Amino acid sequence: MQSFRQHTGQAVPLDRVNVDTDQIIPKQFLKSIRRTGFGDYLFDAWRFLDEGDLGMTPNERAINHDFVLNAPQFQGASILLARDNFGCGSSREHAVWALQEYGFQVVIAPSFADIFYGNCFKNGLLPIVLEENIIQELFQLAVDGLELTVDLEAQTVRLADGTAHGFDIAPGLKEKMLSGMDDIAMTLAGREQIEHFEAGHRESQPWLFSRI
Amino acid sequence: MSGQTLYDKVWNAHHVGTRADGNDLIYIDLQLLHEVTSPQAFEGLSIHDRPLWRRDANLATPDHNVPTVNRAQGLDGITDSIALEQVVTLDENCKRFDVEQFDILDERQGIVHVVGPEQGATLPGMTIVCGDSHTSTHGAFAALAQGVGTSEVEHVMATQCLVQNKAKNFAVNVSGFLPVGVYAKDLILAVIGRLGTAGATGHTIEYRGTAVTALSMEGRMTLCNMSIEAGARAGMVAVDETTLAYIKDRPFSPRADMWDQAEAYWRTLHSDDDAAYDMTLDLVAEDVVPQVTWGTSPEMVAGIDASVPDPAQMSDPVQREATEHALKYMDLEPGTPITDIPLDRVFIGSCTNARIEDLRAAAAMVKGKQVAPSIKEALIVPGSGLVKRQAEDEGLADIFRSAGFQWRDAGCSMCLAMNPDKVPPGEHCASTSNRNFEGRQGHASRTHLVSPATAAAAAVNGGFVDVRGWH
Ligand code: SF4
């Protein structure tokens, strides 16, 4: 996983509540057995007017010019401004992969769905929770183009004029993002602890270990 | 100090310790695998040359993109080459890592969340994960069951643990008893209508009260299944006689002495009388009426006797806009009575409602009747090969077929349209599944979530009808 310390980029405002992972990456693209190749299909049913399928490339598609991600001023944006409960629905990690591959490094919202939030940290996409009124302000500013600097170490989102908004993040998750360390390796570093637990568990609930 | 909730008990019994970065590790007893979210995880193991920590803690079956016709042809019946690759990849991975799989030709194949309980692989007090958000279903057995992402699937494969911080406790108390014609599905939709799709985020829900304990295991699974639709990663119901009777003598459940030992422990799996909850929702079962969703999120739901809401009367601008957007997508006018919503298709199936009891409830509505001519397609898709056989043995399949329903093979089918079963653009579908998101059942499809009885009656009636007293 890539580590994350600081990032400066353009913000694009996606003004919808309850954006679910089916919208972020529709199910027809989940048939792939790979981790890559999803960026072209991010928000597929919103970005394009025709029905997409795996293998299609954006230049052969009918672009939906009304969708904010297609607006010329938001090309190259790397920070997604979103509304409440972003990433709800299906647990598909493909949603995070698609956002990253498209070019997003940060998603800012008043709240996130749990599984999506967790999936972000497995991949180095930083989800930031800010208060509703601050988000509202950022939405208004973003319409005319808004550059933000996200500093994970300092836990701030800074505007070009110097205004900074602090955000909360669990220390464990922050550490993980900063180090970019392989999650499995980190857990396996405590292998004995797991083995010890497992032995006791086997003794107290032996029926859980009786399958052949 | 107050007592422990059911969730506290199961969490504590699996708490391995705290990792170096401060996150908790919990031990996972069972991982269910399917073809869509496992290939990248297996690949990850191979790349890093890591073994499966415990092969006997995994169970696999293909469900999301298997076709529901021509099952006898097995893999050859899959016409979509990309879907085929996924199913074949699952076969190969299970062989290579020696994971037990009910493959496409196995009668035990079905939707993972139907198969686990049916086999007795799901047991009380377990921790269960699956790369699918409806894993919460298994919480009906007082298991802590959660949907996880693909990285977490790989993490559990390699370490038998999940990195997690403990959720808060949420009690949904339902007093009284559900009236005739009102089902677990109506109850959970009513709960989601009250809580909203994010109402229980960060919490584990425990469903409690007389109306919950009166439910069969099938009904409890329907409840727990949709916990995620209220934002909760897990939902649970305490162990009682109903739970034990369901598990007894299932293929994977413990026998003889081992059963006695297990039963003694399982009987402790309920919240203590003095347990405290961080949040509570109280509902009276008698107040619940049959529910129908009218929008593009499960919280956009109304009683059968109500109408589609009017966004103009909403004071919250965000809610107003979301409602306007949903009504435009659904092509519905504000104020339309639910019973006047046009219908094109009916789908009875999915991990929410494709168990034997669901099919019985649906069959009771259609017996001796015909699907209305205005309905273009009405599908019944049993949750597993075994449910299918049982329904055939009970004569339900004949009832459906002679009424004009299609009787299919087990799989996720039209719940998510990753397979050939899809709702065409613009059409309205009465569906017993769990998500009415935009495009969920097919590009530009319009979904109305309902109970199996309401779906079946709607097929016959050609539109939604109040099943209380309908015959
Ligand atoms: S039936 Fe639907 S919700 Fe259930 S596992 Fe399959 S796709 Fe997911």
XYZ file of C-alpha atoms and ligand atoms in Angstrom:
691
model
C 0.000 0.000 0.000
C 1.097 3.546 -0.748
C 1.733 5.739 2.259
C -0.055 9.045 2.610
C 1.396 12.177 4.236
C 0.341 15.263 2.373
C -1.598 16.048 -0.747
C -2.546 19.198 -2.626
C -5.169 19.054 -5.327
C -8.372 20.328 -6.893
C -11.668 19.485 -5.226
C -14.751 18.377 -7.139
C -18.157 18.634 -5.438
C -20.470 15.610 -5.756
C -23.706 16.956 -4.370
C -25.655 13.817 -3.434
C -26.372 12.058 -0.164
C -26.137 8.287 0.296
C -23.902 7.682 -2.717
C -23.702 3.898 -2.704
C -20.946 1.663 -3.988
C -23.244 0.428 -6.780
C -23.051 3.999 -8.116
C -19.331 4.316 -7.546
C -18.680 1.155 -9.539
C -21.689 -0.677 -11.024
C -21.816 -4.432 -10.671
C -21.146 -5.375 -14.274
C -17.530 -4.344 -13.714
C -17.079 -6.616 -10.710
C -16.706 -9.626 -12.917
C -13.034 -8.870 -13.315
C -10.684 -11.042 -11.301
C -8.094 -8.257 -11.157
C -7.547 -5.293 -8.855
C -7.024 -2.807 -11.647
C -8.940 -1.525 -14.631
C -11.836 0.069 -12.750
C -10.998 3.777 -13.090
C -12.605 4.095 -16.518
C -15.911 2.943 -15.031
C -16.025 5.103 -11.909
C -19.590 6.453 -11.491
C -20.292 4.807 -14.819
C -24.074 5.299 -14.903
C -23.612 8.994 -14.115
C -20.575 9.782 -16.236
C -21.930 8.138 -19.345
C -25.310 8.027 -21.039
C -24.899 4.571 -22.548
C -24.720 1.362 -20.604
C -21.124 0.433 -19.932
C -19.470 -2.943 -19.824
C -16.000 -4.258 -19.104
C -13.591 -3.625 -21.940
C -15.159 -0.378 -23.155
C -12.936 2.690 -23.213
C -14.160 6.191 -22.309
C -13.603 7.619 -25.798
C -16.112 5.216 -27.339
C -18.783 6.182 -24.794
C -21.580 8.765 -24.764
C -20.456 11.342 -22.204
C -23.034 12.823 -19.827
C -22.003 16.463 -19.899
C -24.350 17.300 -17.037
C -22.377 15.215 -14.590
C -19.981 17.214 -12.460
C -16.954 14.979 -13.021
C -17.218 15.683 -16.732
C -17.156 19.472 -16.358
C -13.988 20.919 -17.914
C -13.001 22.815 -14.755
C -12.907 19.612 -12.708
C -10.646 17.580 -14.954
C -7.687 16.379 -12.971
C -9.413 16.833 -9.615
C -7.959 14.562 -6.952
C -10.110 15.422 -3.938
C -13.746 14.346 -3.902
C -16.155 16.438 -1.854
C -19.158 14.353 -0.923
C -22.277 14.337 1.215
C -23.536 12.192 4.082
C -23.169 8.415 4.194
C -20.797 8.228 1.238
C -19.980 4.668 0.156
C -23.016 2.939 1.612
C -24.310 -0.371 0.328
C -22.262 -3.232 -1.033
C -18.888 -4.047 0.544
C -17.095 -4.076 -2.815
C -13.549 -2.785 -2.436
C -13.643 -2.156 -6.166
C -15.275 1.174 -5.239
C -12.051 2.321 -3.578
C -9.907 0.931 -6.381
C -12.013 2.773 -8.966
C -11.791 6.100 -7.103
C -8.028 5.779 -6.792
C -7.445 4.707 -10.315
C -9.495 7.631 -11.588
C -7.126 9.877 -9.661
C -8.707 10.560 -6.298
C -6.474 10.534 -3.259
C -8.850 12.049 -0.719
C -12.611 11.928 -0.125
C -14.117 14.510 2.206
C -17.647 13.999 3.553
C -19.733 14.687 6.669
C -20.008 10.908 7.180
C -19.030 7.625 5.556
C -20.501 4.131 5.573
C -18.435 1.809 7.790
C -17.228 -0.823 5.334
C -16.238 1.746 2.721
C -14.396 3.775 5.341
C -12.411 0.691 6.373
C -11.697 -0.265 2.777
C -10.139 3.164 2.138
C -7.469 2.531 4.746
C -6.586 -0.817 3.185
C -5.606 0.994 0.010
C -4.274 4.385 0.941
C -7.291 6.496 -0.057
C -7.816 9.019 2.723
C -11.423 9.526 3.903
C -11.832 12.722 5.901
C -14.848 13.582 8.017
C -15.578 17.298 8.367
C -18.561 18.979 9.912
C -21.606 19.569 7.792
C -21.325 23.376 7.808
C -17.665 23.312 6.761
C -18.498 20.902 3.961
C -21.314 23.188 2.891
C -18.834 26.046 2.675
C -16.367 23.955 0.675
C -19.140 22.952 -1.720
C -19.872 26.592 -2.414
C -16.223 27.436 -2.941
C -15.591 24.385 -5.090
C -17.997 25.528 -7.796
C -15.430 28.166 -8.842
C -12.462 25.883 -8.358
C -10.983 25.060 -5.007
C -7.486 23.916 -4.229
C -7.018 22.111 -0.944
C -3.984 20.854 0.909
C -4.524 17.845 3.096
C -1.918 17.279 5.765
C -2.415 13.961 7.517
C 0.314 14.460 10.092
C -1.191 17.773 11.214
C -4.754 16.486 10.598
C -5.753 19.574 8.657
C -7.452 20.504 5.412
C -6.022 23.871 4.285
C -7.424 26.346 1.794
C -5.174 28.456 -0.415
C -5.936 31.519 1.757
C -4.492 29.740 4.764
C -7.760 28.806 6.495
C -7.293 25.382 8.041
C -9.923 22.911 9.219
C -8.833 20.203 11.642
C -10.181 16.661 11.372
C -10.271 13.614 13.626
C -8.857 10.244 12.750
C -8.241 7.186 14.928
C -4.518 7.043 15.842
C -4.220 3.456 14.589
C -5.624 4.335 11.192
C -3.480 7.448 10.907
C -0.387 5.439 11.685
C -1.304 2.878 9.077
C -1.762 5.540 6.397
C 1.466 7.328 7.281
C 3.526 4.153 7.247
C 1.780 2.546 4.279
C 2.684 -0.749 5.898
C 1.258 -4.035 4.632
C -1.623 -4.847 6.954
C -1.123 -8.581 6.844
C 2.573 -8.290 7.618
C 1.728 -6.097 10.573
C -0.730 -8.661 11.939
C 1.590 -11.584 11.292
C 4.242 -9.814 13.326
C 2.069 -10.829 16.271
C 1.691 -14.429 15.107
C 2.302 -15.940 18.551
C -0.507 -13.914 20.029
C -2.917 -15.348 17.459
C -1.648 -18.893 17.945
C -1.991 -18.537 21.677
C -5.543 -17.271 21.363
C -6.432 -20.007 18.909
C -5.237 -22.752 21.259
C -7.427 -21.443 24.062
C -10.372 -20.971 21.711
C -10.038 -24.546 20.495
C -10.176 -25.733 24.059
C -13.245 -23.729 25.057
C -15.216 -24.199 21.819
C -13.876 -27.439 20.293
C -16.892 -27.810 17.991
C -15.575 -24.882 15.977
C -12.565 -26.967 15.050
C -14.263 -30.269 14.316
C -14.887 -29.775 10.605
C -12.719 -31.911 8.429
C -20.767 -1.986 36.099
C -23.602 -2.912 33.808
C -23.891 -6.326 32.221
C -22.832 -7.360 28.742
C -24.809 -7.278 25.548
C -24.853 -10.256 23.225
C -22.456 -8.389 20.952
C -20.094 -7.661 23.870
C -20.031 -11.355 24.744
C -19.222 -12.595 21.273
C -16.678 -9.817 20.745
C -14.917 -10.556 24.024
C -14.830 -14.284 23.288
C -12.894 -13.497 20.074
C -10.690 -10.637 21.121
C -7.153 -11.751 20.331
C -5.468 -8.590 21.492
C -4.305 -5.226 20.320
C -1.935 -4.835 17.405
C 1.188 -2.673 17.485
C -0.696 0.206 15.814
C -3.414 0.184 18.486
C -6.101 -1.578 16.440
C -7.917 -4.596 17.868
C -7.648 -8.049 16.371
C -10.582 -10.409 16.515
C -10.443 -14.082 15.644
C -12.676 -15.293 12.809
C -14.297 -18.728 13.019
C -15.746 -18.948 9.541
C -15.143 -17.236 6.230
C -17.652 -17.717 3.430
C -16.311 -17.210 -0.074
C -17.914 -16.536 -3.427
C -16.610 -15.838 -6.903
C -16.787 -12.029 -6.984
C -14.790 -10.778 -4.006
C -12.354 -13.670 -3.543
C -10.157 -13.820 -6.676
C -8.031 -10.780 -5.807
C -7.649 -12.088 -2.249
C -6.440 -15.515 -3.352
C -4.116 -13.776 -5.805
C -2.738 -11.673 -2.959
C -1.883 -14.816 -1.004
C -0.108 -16.281 -3.992
C 1.873 -13.129 -4.720
C 3.203 -13.018 -1.164
C 3.507 -16.776 -0.956
C 1.324 -16.942 2.129
C -0.676 -20.039 3.090
C -4.288 -20.086 4.290
C -4.156 -19.878 8.066
C -6.922 -22.476 8.517
C -8.438 -24.147 5.506
C -11.274 -25.718 7.559
C -12.545 -22.259 8.532
C -13.522 -21.516 4.917
C -16.473 -22.554 2.805
C -17.125 -21.468 -0.780
C -19.920 -21.460 -3.329
C -20.507 -19.461 -6.522
C -23.679 -17.400 -6.414
C -23.469 -13.847 -7.761
C -23.062 -14.479 -11.435
C -24.211 -18.029 -12.044
C -27.122 -18.245 -14.486
C -30.400 -19.566 -13.074
C -31.320 -21.662 -16.113
C -29.666 -24.672 -17.731
C -27.915 -25.590 -14.500
C -27.369 -29.155 -15.640
C -24.886 -27.774 -18.170
C -22.690 -26.534 -15.332
C -19.930 -24.209 -16.481
C -20.999 -24.620 -20.101
C -24.275 -22.932 -19.197
C -22.449 -19.660 -18.419
C -22.575 -17.635 -21.610
C -20.779 -14.534 -20.317
C -17.089 -15.310 -20.706
C -15.978 -12.874 -17.997
C -18.437 -14.335 -15.476
C -17.260 -17.779 -16.465
C -13.689 -16.786 -15.737
C -14.692 -15.791 -12.213
C -16.525 -19.023 -11.491
C -13.665 -21.072 -12.931
C -11.176 -19.038 -10.903
C -13.094 -19.870 -7.729
C -12.999 -23.573 -8.674
C -9.266 -23.398 -9.245
C -8.532 -21.439 -6.082
C -10.585 -23.822 -3.951
C -8.718 -26.782 -5.398
C -5.343 -25.151 -4.975
C -5.952 -24.009 -1.402
C -7.993 -27.099 -0.501
C -11.089 -25.118 0.457
C -14.420 -26.940 0.562
C -16.674 -25.679 -2.226
C -20.225 -26.431 -3.280
C -19.646 -25.901 -6.966
C -22.104 -24.995 -9.673
C -23.214 -28.605 -10.118
C -23.534 -29.401 -6.419
C -27.098 -29.514 -5.128
C -25.924 -27.664 -2.009
C -24.827 -24.661 -4.125
C -26.730 -21.470 -3.487
C -26.482 -17.952 -2.137
C -23.752 -17.998 0.539
C -26.085 -16.542 3.147
C -28.637 -19.255 2.538
C -26.091 -22.061 2.312
C -24.154 -21.361 5.543
C -27.151 -21.646 7.898
C -28.722 -24.466 5.899
C -25.592 -26.572 6.301
C -25.134 -25.787 9.969
C -21.834 -24.126 9.044
C -23.231 -21.014 10.714
C -23.357 -21.618 14.469
C -24.208 -19.457 17.469
C -21.449 -17.393 18.983
C -19.284 -17.604 15.882
C -17.504 -14.741 14.210
C -18.208 -14.913 10.486
C -17.001 -12.828 7.582
C -17.683 -12.832 3.873
C -16.801 -10.409 1.124
C -20.429 -9.400 0.912
C -22.256 -6.822 2.957
C -25.271 -9.056 3.633
C -23.171 -11.339 5.797
C -25.100 -9.733 8.633
C -27.752 -12.388 7.820
C -25.944 -14.953 9.980
C -26.408 -12.776 13.034
C -29.849 -14.411 13.337
C -27.909 -17.222 15.039
C -26.309 -14.932 17.624
C -23.165 -14.947 15.500
C -21.132 -11.793 14.924
C -21.288 -11.809 11.147
C -19.964 -8.984 9.017
C -19.361 -8.070 5.441
C -15.763 -7.232 4.584
C -13.822 -5.861 1.631
C -11.453 -7.907 -0.488
C -8.330 -6.799 1.419
C -9.989 -8.010 4.594
C -10.901 -11.302 2.932
C -7.208 -11.757 2.172
C -6.270 -10.662 5.684
C -8.569 -13.268 7.242
C -7.278 -15.926 4.872
C -3.718 -15.208 5.927
C -4.142 -14.484 9.626
C -7.587 -15.812 10.684
C -8.112 -12.382 12.199
C -9.889 -9.181 11.359
C -8.458 -5.788 12.280
C -11.302 -3.921 13.832
C -12.361 -1.499 16.486
C -15.390 -2.361 18.535
C -18.746 -0.988 17.428
C -21.372 0.460 19.719
C -24.520 -1.331 20.830
C -27.892 -0.548 19.289
C -31.093 -2.193 20.531
C -34.125 -2.453 18.277
C -36.969 -3.529 20.563
C -40.133 -4.745 18.924
C -42.972 -5.388 21.343
C -46.198 -7.226 20.587
C -46.654 -9.512 17.599
C -46.707 -8.902 13.855
C -50.268 -9.013 12.477
C -51.250 -11.637 9.899
C -50.014 -10.536 6.482
C -47.107 -8.574 7.936
C -43.708 -10.256 7.755
C -40.134 -9.900 8.941
C -39.393 -8.076 5.678
C -42.027 -5.462 6.437
C -40.638 -5.081 9.929
C -37.056 -4.490 8.778
C -38.173 -2.061 6.061
C -40.158 -0.169 8.690
C -37.075 -0.108 10.942
C -34.928 1.249 8.085
C -37.631 3.794 7.294
C -37.331 5.036 10.862
C -33.541 4.873 11.197
C -32.519 5.930 7.712
C -29.752 4.222 5.771
C -27.057 5.601 8.052
C -28.990 5.511 11.331
C -27.044 2.631 12.811
C -23.611 3.386 11.340
C -20.870 2.383 13.770
C -23.233 0.124 15.703
C -24.132 -3.525 15.944
C -27.905 -3.933 16.100
C -29.506 -6.436 18.420
C -33.132 -7.225 17.534
C -35.132 -7.913 20.663
C -38.663 -8.207 21.962
C -41.608 -10.547 21.600
C -42.163 -9.880 17.905
C -38.565 -10.914 17.203
C -38.518 -14.039 19.362
C -41.796 -15.103 17.752
C -40.077 -15.169 14.346
C -38.763 -18.355 12.754
C -35.038 -18.511 11.929
C -35.934 -17.594 8.354
C -37.662 -14.459 9.592
C -34.759 -13.561 11.849
C -32.354 -13.973 8.944
C -34.462 -11.565 6.891
C -34.233 -9.032 9.724
C -30.498 -9.359 10.268
C -29.838 -9.463 6.513
C -30.879 -5.858 6.030
C -29.042 -4.440 9.071
C -26.481 -3.096 6.641
C -29.252 -1.132 4.932
C -29.571 0.828 8.185
C -25.798 1.353 8.254
C -24.990 -1.379 10.803
C -22.304 -3.809 9.817
C -23.874 -6.542 11.925
C -27.273 -7.444 13.385
C -27.897 -10.135 15.973
C -30.659 -12.080 17.709
C -30.139 -14.024 20.959
C -30.139 -17.825 21.097
C -33.369 -19.539 22.112
C -35.160 -22.838 21.479
C -35.987 -21.782 17.920
C -32.279 -21.313 17.189
C -31.271 -24.643 18.685
C -34.054 -26.553 16.941
C -32.975 -25.121 13.580
C -29.318 -26.083 13.976
C -29.806 -29.561 15.366
C -28.719 -32.320 12.974
C -27.573 -30.027 10.187
C -24.616 -31.531 8.256
C -21.938 -29.313 9.874
C -23.439 -28.922 13.330
C -21.864 -30.729 16.287
C -23.070 -34.176 17.379
C -23.545 -36.126 20.608
C -21.328 -34.956 23.482
C -19.964 -32.104 21.467
C -23.531 -30.875 20.906
C -24.268 -30.920 24.635
C -21.147 -28.950 25.378
C -21.934 -26.469 22.631
C -25.560 -26.116 23.661
C -24.594 -25.279 27.235
C -22.434 -22.434 25.918
C -24.910 -21.260 23.313
C -27.596 -20.858 25.958
C -25.494 -18.092 27.501
C -25.628 -16.099 24.252
C -28.106 -13.396 25.140
C -27.700 -9.944 26.595
C -27.608 -9.646 30.373
C -30.688 -8.107 31.947
C -28.733 -5.053 33.013
C -26.847 -4.611 29.749
C -26.666 -1.027 28.477
C -27.102 0.103 24.866
C -25.723 3.239 23.265
C -28.862 3.709 21.201
C -32.363 2.258 21.202
C -35.345 2.168 18.869
C -38.705 0.963 20.176
C -41.387 -0.273 17.836
C -44.823 -1.784 18.347
C -45.296 -4.733 15.991
C -49.029 -4.156 15.663
C -48.313 -0.741 14.122
C -46.325 -2.225 11.235
C -48.132 -2.547 7.910
C -46.904 -4.157 4.669
C -44.115 -1.985 3.255
C -43.166 -0.967 -0.287
C -40.154 1.151 -1.245
C -40.884 3.929 -3.724
C -37.389 5.441 -4.120
C -33.762 4.584 -4.695
C -32.643 3.909 -1.150
C -34.213 1.396 1.264
C -35.138 4.221 3.643
C -37.475 5.567 0.947
C -40.288 3.325 2.030
C -43.990 3.634 2.791
C -46.883 1.521 4.014
C -49.093 -0.163 1.416
C -51.906 2.177 2.482
C -49.806 5.330 1.936
C -48.699 7.414 -1.038
C -45.441 8.515 -2.614
C -44.289 11.584 -0.629
C -44.145 15.109 -1.948
C -40.674 16.667 -1.869
C -42.213 20.151 -1.908
C -43.377 19.524 1.643
C -39.943 18.601 2.962
C -38.150 21.219 5.019
C -34.667 19.687 4.850
C -33.133 20.791 1.506
C -30.841 17.773 1.239
C -33.743 15.383 1.779
C -35.902 17.322 -0.643
C -33.308 17.118 -3.349
C -32.688 13.427 -2.742
C -36.424 12.758 -2.968
C -36.828 14.792 -6.153
C -33.927 12.977 -7.689
C -35.341 9.576 -6.657
C -38.832 10.306 -7.974
C -37.391 11.434 -11.286
C -35.384 8.241 -11.543
C -38.396 6.138 -10.549
C -40.708 8.140 -12.844
C -43.253 8.605 -10.055
C -45.416 11.615 -9.259
C -45.674 12.879 -5.680
C -48.914 11.744 -4.063
C -49.315 8.592 -6.174
C -50.936 5.897 -4.012
C -48.521 2.974 -3.544
C -51.193 0.678 -4.974
C -51.186 2.699 -8.232
C -47.477 2.241 -8.960
C -47.171 0.496 -12.334
C -45.445 -2.895 -12.347
C -43.687 -4.816 -15.102
C -41.833 -7.587 -13.342
C -41.760 -9.578 -10.123
C -38.680 -11.162 -8.564
C -38.906 -13.469 -5.569
C -35.453 -14.494 -4.436
C -32.162 -13.224 -2.902
C -30.420 -13.791 0.433
C -33.155 -11.739 2.084
C -36.122 -13.825 1.009
C -35.379 -17.061 -0.845
C -35.730 -19.594 1.937
C -38.440 -22.219 2.186
C -40.672 -20.164 4.440
C -40.522 -17.255 1.989
C -41.543 -19.513 -0.863
C -44.385 -20.933 1.218
C -45.684 -17.433 1.973
C -45.517 -16.542 -1.717
C -47.166 -19.779 -2.808
C -50.047 -19.208 -0.397
C -50.821 -15.980 -2.256
C -50.819 -17.442 -5.751
C -52.317 -20.890 -5.259
C -54.952 -21.473 -7.901
C -54.410 -18.016 -9.429
C -52.621 -16.615 -12.469
C -49.938 -14.010 -12.935
C -51.628 -10.920 -14.347
C -51.221 -10.472 -18.133
C -49.648 -7.038 -17.602
C -46.688 -8.612 -15.766
C -43.989 -9.371 -18.335
C -41.978 -11.736 -16.203
C -42.336 -13.244 -12.738
C -39.353 -15.165 -11.404
C -38.985 -17.441 -8.422
C -35.347 -18.122 -7.620
C -34.775 -20.420 -4.629
C -31.838 -19.532 -2.392
C -30.123 -22.888 -2.760
C -30.404 -26.168 -4.601
C -31.721 -27.736 -1.405
C -34.408 -25.088 -0.955
C -35.368 -25.739 -4.551
C -35.731 -29.454 -3.981
C -37.713 -28.983 -0.789
C -40.084 -26.560 -2.506
C -40.570 -29.085 -5.304
C -41.255 -31.845 -2.770
C -43.806 -29.670 -1.018
C -45.609 -28.943 -4.264
C -44.752 -25.224 -4.206
C -42.958 -25.346 -7.540
C -46.095 -26.700 -9.203
C -48.183 -23.929 -7.685
C -45.791 -21.307 -9.048
C -45.428 -22.876 -12.451
C -49.126 -23.334 -13.009
C -49.678 -19.732 -11.966
C -47.297 -18.633 -14.697
C -44.128 -17.977 -12.682
C -40.741 -19.105 -13.917
C -39.115 -21.620 -11.598
C -35.339 -21.125 -11.643
C -32.081 -22.539 -10.250
C -30.365 -21.107 -7.182
C -28.277 -17.936 -7.286
C -28.350 -14.197 -6.652
C -30.163 -13.717 -9.946
C -32.050 -10.478 -10.404
C -31.017 -9.142 -6.985
C -28.012 -7.520 -8.610
C -28.113 -8.393 -12.279
C -24.525 -9.555 -12.606
C -25.907 -12.578 -14.393
C -28.381 -12.846 -17.290
C -31.395 -12.032 -15.038
C -31.983 -8.303 -15.399
C -34.759 -5.742 -15.265
C -34.753 -3.790 -18.570
C -34.328 0.006 -18.523
C -37.292 1.939 -17.177
C -39.256 -1.071 -15.972
C -40.639 -1.387 -12.454
C -39.932 -4.553 -10.521
C -41.487 -5.761 -7.269
C -38.532 -7.460 -5.652
C -37.955 -9.369 -2.425
C -34.272 -8.409 -2.451
C -32.617 -5.776 -0.276
C -31.436 -2.891 -2.427
C -33.369 -0.511 -4.615
C -30.347 1.532 -5.675
C -30.233 3.081 -9.128
C -29.386 0.415 -11.659
C -29.192 -2.331 -9.065
C -31.386 -4.775 -10.982
C -30.183 -3.659 -14.388
C -29.309 -0.413 -16.173
C -32.009 2.196 -15.380
C -34.141 -0.431 -13.612
C -36.724 0.628 -11.018
C -36.956 -1.525 -7.913
C -39.652 -1.751 -5.250
C -38.614 -3.783 -2.217
C -41.367 -5.855 -0.637
C -42.026 -9.096 1.250
C -42.498 -12.383 -0.665
C -46.235 -12.338 0.061
C -46.597 -8.784 -1.258
C -44.501 -9.596 -4.335
C -46.538 -12.714 -5.109
C -49.851 -10.949 -4.620
C -48.630 -8.065 -6.798
C -47.820 -10.544 -9.567
C -51.353 -11.880 -9.510
C -52.987 -8.508 -9.054
C -50.822 -6.707 -11.603
C -49.954 -4.060 -8.997
C -49.364 -3.687 -5.294
C -52.145 -4.803 -3.011
C -52.564 -5.043 0.749
C -52.008 -8.715 1.588
C -53.654 -8.389 4.964
C -56.883 -10.182 4.310
C -56.160 -10.500 0.557
C -57.032 -13.826 -0.995
S -28.682 -12.247 -3.146
Fe -28.182 -10.132 -3.602
S -27.648 -9.181 -1.688
Fe -27.633 -11.379 -1.383
S -25.513 -11.999 -1.659
Fe -26.535 -12.191 -3.627
S -26.222 -10.242 -4.649
Fe -25.738 -9.924 -2.494
